[in-house]
CSV table of C-alpha atoms and ligand atoms in Angstrom, one decimal:
chain,number,residue,atom,x,y,z
A,1,UNK,CA,8.2,-20.6,9.6
A,2,UNK,CA,11.2,-21.7,7.6
A,3,UNK,CA,10.4,-20.9,4.0
A,4,UNK,CA,8.1,-18.0,3.3
A,5,UNK,CA,6.3,-17.5,0.0
A,6,UNK,CA,5.6,-13.8,-0.6
A,7,UNK,CA,3.4,-12.7,-3.5
A,8,UNK,CA,3.9,-9.1,-4.7
A,9,UNK,CA,7.1,-8.6,-2.7
A,10,UNK,CA,8.7,-6.3,-5.3
A,11,UNK,CA,6.2,-3.5,-4.5
A,12,UNK,CA,6.2,-0.9,-1.8
A,13,UNK,CA,5.0,-2.7,1.4
A,14,UNK,CA,6.2,-6.1,0.2
A,15,UNK,CA,9.8,-5.0,-0.3
A,16,UNK,CA,9.9,-3.3,3.1
A,17,UNK,CA,8.4,-6.5,4.6
A,18,UNK,CA,11.0,-8.8,3.0
A,19,UNK,CA,13.8,-6.5,4.1
A,20,UNK,CA,12.5,-6.6,7.7
A,21,UNK,CA,12.0,-10.4,7.6
A,22,UNK,CA,15.6,-11.1,6.4
A,23,UNK,CA,17.1,-8.6,8.9
A,24,UNK,CA,15.1,-9.9,11.9
A,25,UNK,CA,14.5,-13.7,11.3
A,26,UNK,CA,17.8,-15.5,10.7
A,27,UNK,CA,16.5,-18.9,9.9
A,28,UNK,CA,13.9,-17.9,7.3
A,29,UNK,CA,14.1,-18.1,3.5
A,30,UNK,CA,11.9,-16.0,1.3
A,31,UNK,CA,10.6,-16.8,-2.2
A,32,UNK,CA,9.3,-13.5,-3.8
A,33,UNK,CA,6.8,-14.3,-6.5
A,34,UNK,CA,6.0,-11.1,-8.4
A,35,UNK,CA,4.8,-10.2,-11.9
A,36,UNK,CA,6.9,-7.0,-12.0
A,37,UNK,CA,4.1,-4.9,-13.2
A,38,UNK,CA,4.7,-1.1,-13.5
A,39,UNK,CA,4.6,-1.0,-9.7
A,40,UNK,CA,7.0,-3.9,-9.1
A,41,UNK,CA,10.6,-2.9,-9.1
A,42,UNK,CA,13.8,-5.0,-8.5
A,43,UNK,CA,15.5,-1.8,-7.3
A,44,UNK,CA,13.3,-2.0,-4.2
A,45,UNK,CA,15.2,-5.0,-3.1
A,46,UNK,CA,18.6,-4.2,-4.7
A,47,UNK,CA,20.6,-4.6,-1.5
A,48,UNK,CA,19.3,-8.1,-0.7
A,49,UNK,CA,19.2,-9.6,-4.2
A,50,UNK,CA,22.4,-11.5,-3.5
A,51,UNK,CA,21.3,-12.8,-0.1
A,52,UNK,CA,21.4,-16.7,-0.2
A,53,UNK,CA,18.1,-16.8,1.8
A,54,UNK,CA,16.3,-14.8,-0.9
A,55,UNK,CA,14.9,-16.2,-4.2
A,56,UNK,CA,13.0,-14.2,-6.9
A,57,UNK,CA,10.4,-15.9,-9.1
A,58,UNK,CA,8.9,-13.9,-12.0
A,59,UNK,CA,5.3,-15.0,-12.1
A,60,UNK,CA,1.7,-13.9,-12.1
A,61,UNK,CA,-0.8,-14.7,-9.4
A,62,UNK,CA,-3.5,-15.0,-12.1
A,63,UNK,CA,-1.6,-18.1,-13.3
A,64,UNK,CA,-2.7,-20.9,-10.9
A,65,UNK,CA,-0.1,-23.5,-12.0
A,66,UNK,CA,2.8,-21.0,-11.6
A,67,UNK,CA,1.6,-20.0,-8.1
A,68,UNK,CA,1.4,-23.7,-7.0
A,69,UNK,CA,4.7,-24.5,-8.5
A,70,UNK,CA,6.5,-21.7,-6.8
A,71,UNK,CA,4.7,-22.2,-3.5
A,72,UNK,CA,5.7,-25.9,-3.2
A,73,UNK,CA,8.2,-26.4,-0.3
A,74,UNK,CA,7.1,-23.3,1.6
A,75,UNK,CA,5.4,-23.5,4.9
A,76,UNK,CA,3.9,-19.9,5.2
A,77,UNK,CA,2.4,-17.5,2.7
A,78,UNK,CA,1.9,-13.7,2.6
A,79,UNK,CA,0.0,-12.1,-0.3
A,80,UNK,CA,0.7,-8.5,-1.1
A,81,UNK,CA,0.1,-8.9,-4.9
A,82,UNK,CA,-2.4,-6.4,-6.1
A,83,UNK,CA,-3.2,-3.6,-8.4
A,84,UNK,CA,-3.2,-0.9,-5.8
A,85,UNK,CA,-4.0,2.5,-7.2
A,86,UNK,CA,-7.6,3.8,-6.9
A,87,UNK,CA,-7.2,6.3,-9.8
A,88,UNK,CA,-6.1,3.6,-12.2
A,89,UNK,CA,-9.1,1.4,-11.2
A,90,UNK,CA,-11.4,4.3,-12.1
A,91,UNK,CA,-9.9,4.4,-15.6
A,92,UNK,CA,-10.0,0.6,-16.1
A,93,UNK,CA,-10.5,-2.1,-13.4
A,94,UNK,CA,-10.0,-5.3,-15.5
A,95,UNK,CA,-6.4,-5.9,-14.1
A,96,UNK,CA,-7.8,-5.3,-10.6
A,97,UNK,CA,-10.3,-8.2,-11.1
A,98,UNK,CA,-7.6,-10.5,-12.4
A,99,UNK,CA,-5.0,-9.9,-9.7
A,100,UNK,CA,-7.0,-8.8,-6.6
A,101,UNK,CA,-9.8,-11.4,-7.1
A,102,UNK,CA,-8.7,-14.2,-9.4
A,103,UNK,CA,-5.1,-13.9,-8.1
A,104,UNK,CA,-6.2,-13.9,-4.4
A,105,UNK,CA,-8.2,-17.0,-5.1
A,106,UNK,CA,-5.3,-18.8,-6.8
A,107,UNK,CA,-3.0,-18.1,-3.8
A,108,UNK,CA,-5.6,-19.4,-1.4
A,109,UNK,CA,-6.3,-22.5,-3.5
A,110,UNK,CA,-2.6,-23.3,-3.8
A,111,UNK,CA,-2.1,-22.9,-0.1
A,112,UNK,CA,-5.0,-25.2,0.6
A,113,UNK,CA,-3.9,-27.9,-1.8
A,114,UNK,CA,-0.3,-27.8,-0.5
A,115,UNK,CA,-1.4,-27.9,3.1
A,116,UNK,CA,0.3,-24.5,4.0
A,117,UNK,CA,0.0,-24.0,7.7
A,118,UNK,CA,-0.3,-20.2,7.8
A,119,UNK,CA,-1.4,-17.6,5.2
A,120,UNK,CA,-1.5,-13.8,5.7
A,121,UNK,CA,-3.6,-11.9,3.2
A,122,UNK,CA,-3.2,-8.1,2.9
A,123,UNK,CA,-6.5,-6.4,2.5
A,124,UNK,CA,-7.2,-2.7,3.1
A,125,UNK,CA,-9.2,-0.2,5.2
A,126,UNK,CA,-11.0,0.8,2.0
A,127,UNK,CA,-13.2,-2.3,2.1
A,128,UNK,CA,-15.3,-0.7,4.8
A,129,UNK,CA,-16.0,2.4,2.8
A,130,UNK,CA,-16.0,5.9,4.3
A,131,UNK,CA,-15.9,6.2,8.1
A,132,UNK,CA,-14.9,8.9,10.6
A,133,UNK,CA,-13.4,9.1,14.1
A,134,UNK,CA,-16.8,9.0,15.7
A,135,UNK,CA,-17.8,5.8,13.8
A,136,UNK,CA,-14.6,3.6,13.6
A,137,UNK,CA,-15.0,0.4,11.7
A,138,UNK,CA,-14.4,-2.9,13.6
A,139,UNK,CA,-13.3,-6.1,12.0
A,140,UNK,CA,-16.8,-7.7,12.0
A,141,UNK,CA,-18.5,-4.7,10.3
A,142,UNK,CA,-20.1,-4.9,6.9
A,143,UNK,CA,-18.1,-3.9,3.8
A,144,UNK,CA,-19.2,-0.9,1.7
A,145,UNK,CA,-16.4,-0.4,-0.9
A,146,UNK,CA,-17.0,2.5,-3.3
A,147,UNK,CA,-14.1,2.4,-5.7
A,148,UNK,CA,-13.4,-0.4,-8.2
A,149,UNK,CA,-10.1,-0.9,-6.3
A,150,UNK,CA,-11.9,-1.3,-3.0
A,151,UNK,CA,-14.5,-3.6,-4.4
A,152,UNK,CA,-11.9,-5.9,-5.8
A,153,UNK,CA,-10.0,-5.9,-2.5
A,154,UNK,CA,-13.3,-6.7,-0.7
A,155,UNK,CA,-13.8,-9.7,-2.9
A,156,UNK,CA,-10.3,-11.0,-2.1
A,157,UNK,CA,-10.8,-10.4,1.6
A,158,UNK,CA,-14.2,-12.3,1.6
A,159,UNK,CA,-12.6,-15.2,-0.3
A,160,UNK,CA,-10.2,-15.5,2.6
A,161,UNK,CA,-13.0,-15.9,5.0
A,162,UNK,CA,-14.7,-18.4,2.8
A,163,UNK,CA,-11.5,-20.5,2.7
A,164,UNK,CA,-11.2,-20.4,6.4
A,165,UNK,CA,-14.8,-21.5,6.9
A,166,UNK,CA,-15.1,-23.9,4.1
A,167,UNK,CA,-11.7,-25.4,3.8
A,168,UNK,CA,-10.3,-24.8,7.3
A,169,UNK,CA,-7.4,-22.8,5.8
A,170,UNK,CA,-5.4,-21.0,8.5
A,171,UNK,CA,-5.7,-17.6,6.8
A,172,UNK,CA,-5.4,-14.3,8.6
A,173,UNK,CA,-6.4,-11.0,7.0
A,174,UNK,CA,-4.7,-7.7,7.7
A,175,UNK,CA,-6.5,-4.4,6.8
A,176,UNK,CA,-3.9,-1.6,6.9
A,177,UNK,CA,-4.5,2.1,6.5
A,178,UNK,CA,-2.6,4.3,4.0
A,179,UNK,CA,1.2,3.6,4.4
A,180,UNK,CA,4.0,6.1,3.8
A,181,UNK,CA,7.7,5.5,3.5
A,182,UNK,CA,10.5,4.5,1.1
A,183,UNK,CA,9.9,2.8,-2.2
A,184,UNK,CA,6.3,3.8,-2.7
A,185,UNK,CA,5.6,4.2,-6.5
A,186,UNK,CA,5.2,8.0,-7.1
A,187,UNK,CA,1.6,7.8,-8.3
A,188,UNK,CA,0.4,7.8,-4.7
A,189,UNK,CA,-0.3,11.1,-3.1
A,190,UNK,CA,2.7,11.4,-0.7
A,191,UNK,CA,5.5,10.3,-3.0
A,192,UNK,CA,3.9,12.2,-5.9
A,193,UNK,CA,3.8,15.4,-3.8
A,194,UNK,CA,7.3,15.0,-2.4
A,195,UNK,CA,9.0,14.2,-5.8
A,196,UNK,CA,7.0,17.0,-7.6
A,197,UNK,CA,8.0,19.5,-4.9
A,198,UNK,CA,11.7,18.4,-5.2
A,199,UNK,CA,11.4,19.1,-9.0
A,200,UNK,CA,9.6,22.4,-8.5
A,201,UNK,CA,6.5,21.0,-10.1
A,202,UNK,CA,2.9,21.5,-9.0
A,203,UNK,CA,1.3,19.4,-6.3
A,204,UNK,CA,-2.2,18.4,-7.7
A,205,UNK,CA,-4.5,18.3,-4.7
A,206,UNK,CA,-7.9,16.9,-5.5
A,207,UNK,CA,-11.0,19.0,-4.7
A,208,UNK,CA,-10.4,21.3,-1.7
A,209,UNK,CA,-7.9,18.9,-0.1
A,210,UNK,CA,-10.2,18.2,2.8
A,211,UNK,CA,-10.3,14.4,2.5
A,212,UNK,CA,-8.3,12.7,5.3
A,213,UNK,CA,-6.1,9.6,5.3
A,214,UNK,CA,-4.1,7.9,8.1
A,215,UNK,CA,-0.3,8.1,7.4
A,216,UNK,CA,1.0,4.9,8.9
A,217,UNK,CA,4.8,4.5,8.5
A,218,UNK,CA,5.6,1.4,6.5
A,219,UNK,CA,8.0,0.0,9.1
A,220,UNK,CA,5.3,0.2,11.7
A,221,UNK,CA,2.8,-1.6,9.3
A,222,UNK,CA,5.4,-4.3,8.6
A,223,UNK,CA,5.9,-5.0,12.3
A,224,UNK,CA,2.2,-5.5,12.7
A,225,UNK,CA,2.1,-7.8,9.6
A,226,UNK,CA,4.9,-10.0,11.1
A,227,UNK,CA,3.2,-10.1,14.4
A,228,UNK,CA,-0.1,-11.2,12.7
A,229,UNK,CA,1.8,-13.8,10.6
A,230,UNK,CA,3.3,-15.3,13.7
A,231,UNK,CA,0.6,-14.8,16.3
A,232,UNK,CA,-2.7,-13.8,14.6
A,233,UNK,CA,-5.7,-16.0,15.1
A,234,UNK,CA,-6.5,-18.1,12.0
A,235,UNK,CA,-9.8,-17.1,10.4
A,236,UNK,CA,-9.6,-13.6,11.9
A,237,UNK,CA,-9.1,-10.1,10.4
A,238,UNK,CA,-7.1,-7.3,12.0
A,239,UNK,CA,-7.3,-3.5,11.3
A,240,UNK,CA,-3.9,-1.7,11.3
A,241,UNK,CA,-4.1,2.0,11.8
A,242,UNK,CA,-1.7,4.6,13.4
A,243,UNK,CA,-4.4,7.3,14.0
A,244,UNK,CA,-2.1,9.7,12.1
A,245,UNK,CA,-5.0,11.2,10.1
A,246,UNK,CA,-4.6,14.6,8.4
A,247,UNK,CA,-6.5,16.3,5.5
A,248,UNK,CA,-4.6,16.1,2.2
A,249,UNK,CA,-4.0,19.9,2.2
A,250,UNK,CA,-2.2,19.7,5.5
A,251,UNK,CA,0.0,16.8,4.1
A,252,UNK,CA,0.9,19.0,1.1
A,253,UNK,CA,1.8,21.9,3.3
A,254,UNK,CA,3.8,19.7,5.7
A,255,UNK,CA,5.9,18.4,2.7
A,256,UNK,CA,6.5,21.9,1.3
A,257,UNK,CA,7.5,23.1,4.8
A,258,UNK,CA,10.0,20.3,5.2
A,259,UNK,CA,11.5,21.0,1.7
A,260,UNK,CA,11.4,24.8,2.2
A,261,UNK,CA,9.3,25.2,-0.9
A,262,UNK,CA,6.4,27.7,-1.4
A,263,UNK,CA,2.7,26.8,-0.9
A,264,UNK,CA,2.2,28.4,-4.4
A,265,UNK,CA,3.2,25.0,-5.8
A,266,UNK,CA,-0.2,23.6,-4.6
A,267,UNK,CA,-2.8,23.4,-7.3
A,268,UNK,CA,-6.4,22.4,-6.6
A,269,UNK,CA,-7.5,20.1,-9.4
A,270,UNK,CA,-10.8,18.4,-10.3
A,271,UNK,CA,-11.7,15.9,-7.6
A,272,UNK,CA,-11.4,12.1,-8.0
A,273,UNK,CA,-14.7,10.5,-8.9
A,274,UNK,CA,-16.4,8.9,-5.9
A,275,UNK,CA,-13.6,10.2,-3.6
A,276,UNK,CA,-13.9,8.7,-0.1
A,277,UNK,CA,-13.7,11.5,2.5
A,278,UNK,CA,-12.0,9.5,5.2
A,279,UNK,CA,-11.4,6.0,6.6
A,280,UNK,CA,-11.3,5.2,10.2
A,281,UNK,CA,-10.8,1.9,11.9
A,282,UNK,CA,-10.7,0.7,15.5
A,283,UNK,CA,-7.3,-1.1,15.7
A,284,UNK,CA,-7.5,-2.3,19.3
A,285,UNK,CA,-7.5,-6.0,18.2
A,286,UNK,CA,-3.9,-5.8,16.8
A,287,UNK,CA,-2.9,-3.5,19.7
A,288,UNK,CA,-4.1,-6.2,22.1
A,289,UNK,CA,-1.4,-8.5,20.6
A,290,UNK,CA,1.2,-5.9,21.7
A,291,UNK,CA,1.6,-3.7,18.5
A,292,UNK,CA,1.6,0.0,18.5
A,293,UNK,CA,3.1,2.4,15.9
A,294,UNK,CA,6.4,4.1,16.7
A,295,UNK,CA,5.9,7.1,14.5
A,296,UNK,CA,3.3,9.8,14.7
A,297,UNK,CA,2.3,11.9,11.6
A,298,UNK,CA,5.2,14.5,11.8
A,299,UNK,CA,8.0,11.8,12.2
A,300,UNK,CA,6.4,9.6,9.5
A,301,UNK,CA,6.3,12.4,7.0
A,302,UNK,CA,9.7,13.8,7.9
A,303,UNK,CA,11.4,10.4,7.5
A,304,UNK,CA,9.5,9.8,4.2
A,305,UNK,CA,10.4,13.2,2.7
A,306,UNK,CA,14.1,12.7,3.7
A,307,UNK,CA,14.2,9.3,2.0
A,308,UNK,CA,12.9,10.7,-1.4
A,309,UNK,CA,15.2,13.7,-1.1
A,310,UNK,CA,18.2,11.4,-0.6
A,311,UNK,CA,17.2,8.8,-3.2
A,312,UNK,CA,16.6,10.5,-6.5
A,313,UNK,CA,18.3,7.6,-8.2
A,314,UNK,CA,15.2,5.5,-7.3
A,315,UNK,CA,12.4,7.7,-8.4
A,316,UNK,CA,13.9,9.7,-11.3
A,317,UNK,CA,14.1,6.5,-13.3
A,318,UNK,CA,10.5,5.8,-12.7
A,319,UNK,CA,9.2,9.2,-13.4
A,320,UNK,CA,10.9,9.3,-16.8
A,321,UNK,CA,9.4,6.0,-17.9
A,322,UNK,CA,5.8,4.6,-18.2
A,323,UNK,CA,4.8,7.1,-15.6
A,324,UNK,CA,4.9,10.0,-18.0
A,325,UNK,CA,2.0,8.8,-20.1
A,326,UNK,CA,0.0,8.0,-16.9
A,327,UNK,CA,0.7,11.4,-15.5
A,328,UNK,CA,-0.5,13.2,-18.7
A,329,UNK,CA,-3.7,11.1,-18.8
A,330,UNK,CA,-4.4,11.6,-15.1
A,331,UNK,CA,-3.3,15.3,-14.6
A,332,UNK,CA,-2.9,16.9,-18.0
A,333,UNK,CA,-6.4,18.3,-18.2
A,334,UNK,CA,-6.7,18.7,-14.5
A,335,UNK,CA,-3.7,20.9,-14.2
A,336,UNK,CA,-4.7,23.0,-17.2
A,337,UNK,CA,-7.9,23.9,-15.4
A,338,UNK,CA,-6.5,24.0,-11.8
A,339,UNK,CA,-7.2,26.6,-9.2
A,340,UNK,CA,-4.1,28.1,-7.5
A,341,UNK,CA,-3.5,28.0,-3.7
A,342,UNK,CA,-4.8,31.3,-2.3
A,343,UNK,CA,-3.4,31.5,1.2
B,401,NAD,P1,2.3,-1.9,-4.9
B,401,NAD,O1,1.4,-1.5,-6.0
B,401,NAD,O2,3.4,-1.0,-4.6
B,401,NAD,O3,2.9,-3.3,-5.2
B,401,NAD,C1,2.2,-4.4,-5.7
B,401,NAD,C2,3.1,-5.5,-6.1
B,401,NAD,O4,2.4,-6.6,-6.6
B,401,NAD,C3,4.1,-5.1,-7.2
B,401,NAD,O5,5.4,-5.6,-6.9
B,401,NAD,C4,3.5,-5.8,-8.4
B,401,NAD,O6,4.5,-6.1,-9.4
B,401,NAD,C5,2.9,-7.0,-7.8
B,401,NAD,N1,1.8,-7.5,-8.6
B,401,NAD,C6,0.8,-6.9,-9.2
B,401,NAD,N2,0.0,-7.7,-9.9
B,401,NAD,C7,0.6,-8.9,-9.8
B,401,NAD,C8,0.2,-10.2,-10.3
B,401,NAD,N3,-0.9,-10.4,-11.1
B,401,NAD,N4,1.0,-11.3,-10.0
B,401,NAD,C9,2.1,-11.1,-9.2
B,401,NAD,N5,2.5,-9.9,-8.7
B,401,NAD,C10,1.7,-8.8,-9.0
B,401,NAD,O7,1.3,-2.1,-3.7
B,401,NAD,P2,1.6,-1.8,-2.1
B,401,NAD,O8,1.3,-0.4,-1.8
B,401,NAD,O9,2.9,-2.4,-1.7
B,401,NAD,O10,0.4,-2.7,-1.5
B,401,NAD,C11,0.6,-4.0,-1.1
B,401,NAD,C12,-0.7,-4.6,-0.6
B,401,NAD,O11,-1.2,-3.8,0.5
B,401,NAD,C13,-1.8,-4.6,-1.7
B,401,NAD,O12,-2.5,-5.7,-1.6
B,401,NAD,C14,-2.6,-3.3,-1.3
B,401,NAD,O13,-3.9,-3.5,-1.8
B,401,NAD,C15,-2.5,-3.4,0.2
B,401,NAD,N6,-2.6,-2.1,0.9
B,401,NAD,C16,-1.7,-1.0,0.5
B,401,NAD,C17,-1.8,0.2,1.2
B,401,NAD,C18,-0.9,1.3,0.9
B,401,NAD,O14,-1.0,2.4,1.6
B,401,NAD,N7,0.1,1.2,0.1
B,401,NAD,C19,-2.8,0.3,2.3
B,401,NAD,C20,-3.6,-0.7,2.6
B,401,NAD,C21,-3.5,-1.9,1.9
B,402,TYD,P1,-3.7,7.9,-2.7
B,402,TYD,O1,-2.3,8.0,-2.3
B,402,TYD,O2,-4.0,7.6,-4.1
B,402,TYD,O3,-4.3,6.7,-1.7
B,402,TYD,P2,-5.8,6.2,-1.5
B,402,TYD,O4,-6.6,6.7,-2.6
B,402,TYD,O5,-5.7,4.7,-1.6
B,402,TYD,O6,-6.2,6.7,-0.2
B,402,TYD,O7,-4.5,9.1,-2.2
B,402,TYD,C1,-4.4,9.6,-0.9
B,402,TYD,C2,-5.3,10.8,-0.8
B,402,TYD,O8,-4.7,11.9,-1.5
B,402,TYD,C3,-6.7,10.6,-1.3
B,402,TYD,O9,-7.6,11.4,-0.5
B,402,TYD,C4,-6.7,11.2,-2.7
B,402,TYD,C5,-5.7,12.3,-2.6
B,402,TYD,N1,-4.9,12.6,-3.8
B,402,TYD,C6,-4.7,14.0,-4.2
B,402,TYD,O10,-5.3,14.9,-3.6
B,402,TYD,N2,-4.0,14.2,-5.3
B,402,TYD,C7,-3.4,13.2,-6.0
B,402,TYD,O11,-2.7,13.5,-7.0
B,402,TYD,C8,-3.5,11.9,-5.5
B,402,TYD,C9,-2.8,10.7,-6.2
B,402,TYD,C10,-4.2,11.6,-4.4
């Protein structure tokens, strides 16, 4: 791998991935192709913007010609580009179809046409639908997506398998669990809870807060992704999970404990429609390649909270922009009818 095409590298996981590639692979150049949607942010890669091995291309994966043009000359591809927030997909999923389905197709088609030797596509645990510890999903299991976001990701994931089978494209699919860490847009639960707590604002916990998610530290996820890019079997999918599952209410309390803030900031609000109770995957396939997470739940949350506490410059700008209209739409009525934390 000498010249890597990364789609969606200005978002949360993509920016952490590019940082790790440039720090750890001296001979590799990176082309970051990103539409800079509300979730894409040049600040995420501020410190490497002047690195001679890094180039940014402002483009949309829904634009097939632009994808092919920017990919020319690259020998490997990683696709992070996505609309990634479940709540937004409930409100309106059309951008999800454009980017997560049409865009995924365009990236695969360009890679095929240009004879790219290795493609890593980032899917999600949500394609399997709800699962618990007793029934972990394996890579060959059927998909049962329940949110519009998960359905669009399932379509992109299946297209990868179609391209491997039909066109012989060397595409590998990664299915990570929920990531936490620096540079995550504060619409997602953990950065939303942390930044609201830092501002003394309520933490809107859906339902009773009993739904569970893994909390995989982003650096651990990125190490797995690099491993799969370099050593994954073409045509195969790999689950990536840290087994750091906790109910959302425990996550909210852990954040408040770390910031020395009162549990009274927790507000139980109307649940997300179609809220998946839990995802659980068997990740022995990627572990057999030598990967394991470094951070457990406590360390992952502690490191994440510390970063947002120390980097207000990054999130205050976001929360005073487009985010305010989104927040009002998503939480205005919910917070007006919220139930307080009762002990
Ligand atoms: P993100 O929302 O933070 O970033 C998405 C990036 O893609 C942004 O930079 C955005 O500008 C870019 N983008 C969006 N639409 C685009 C388009 N049409 N053309 C080009 N660029 C576009 O997302 P993330 O959390 O970094 O997730 C990255 C990938 O990992 C996604 O595919 C997501 O589905 C998947 N994933 C995320 C998680 C998680 O916990 N964050 C877990 C499992 C899977
Ligand atoms: P989120 O970060 O949106 O990720 P995903 O839906 O992809 O898992 O949500 C994580 C969990 O937190 C999920 O169970 C929904 C819940 N949640 C809340 O309780 N309140 C919130 O304000 C948000 C955004 C999420």
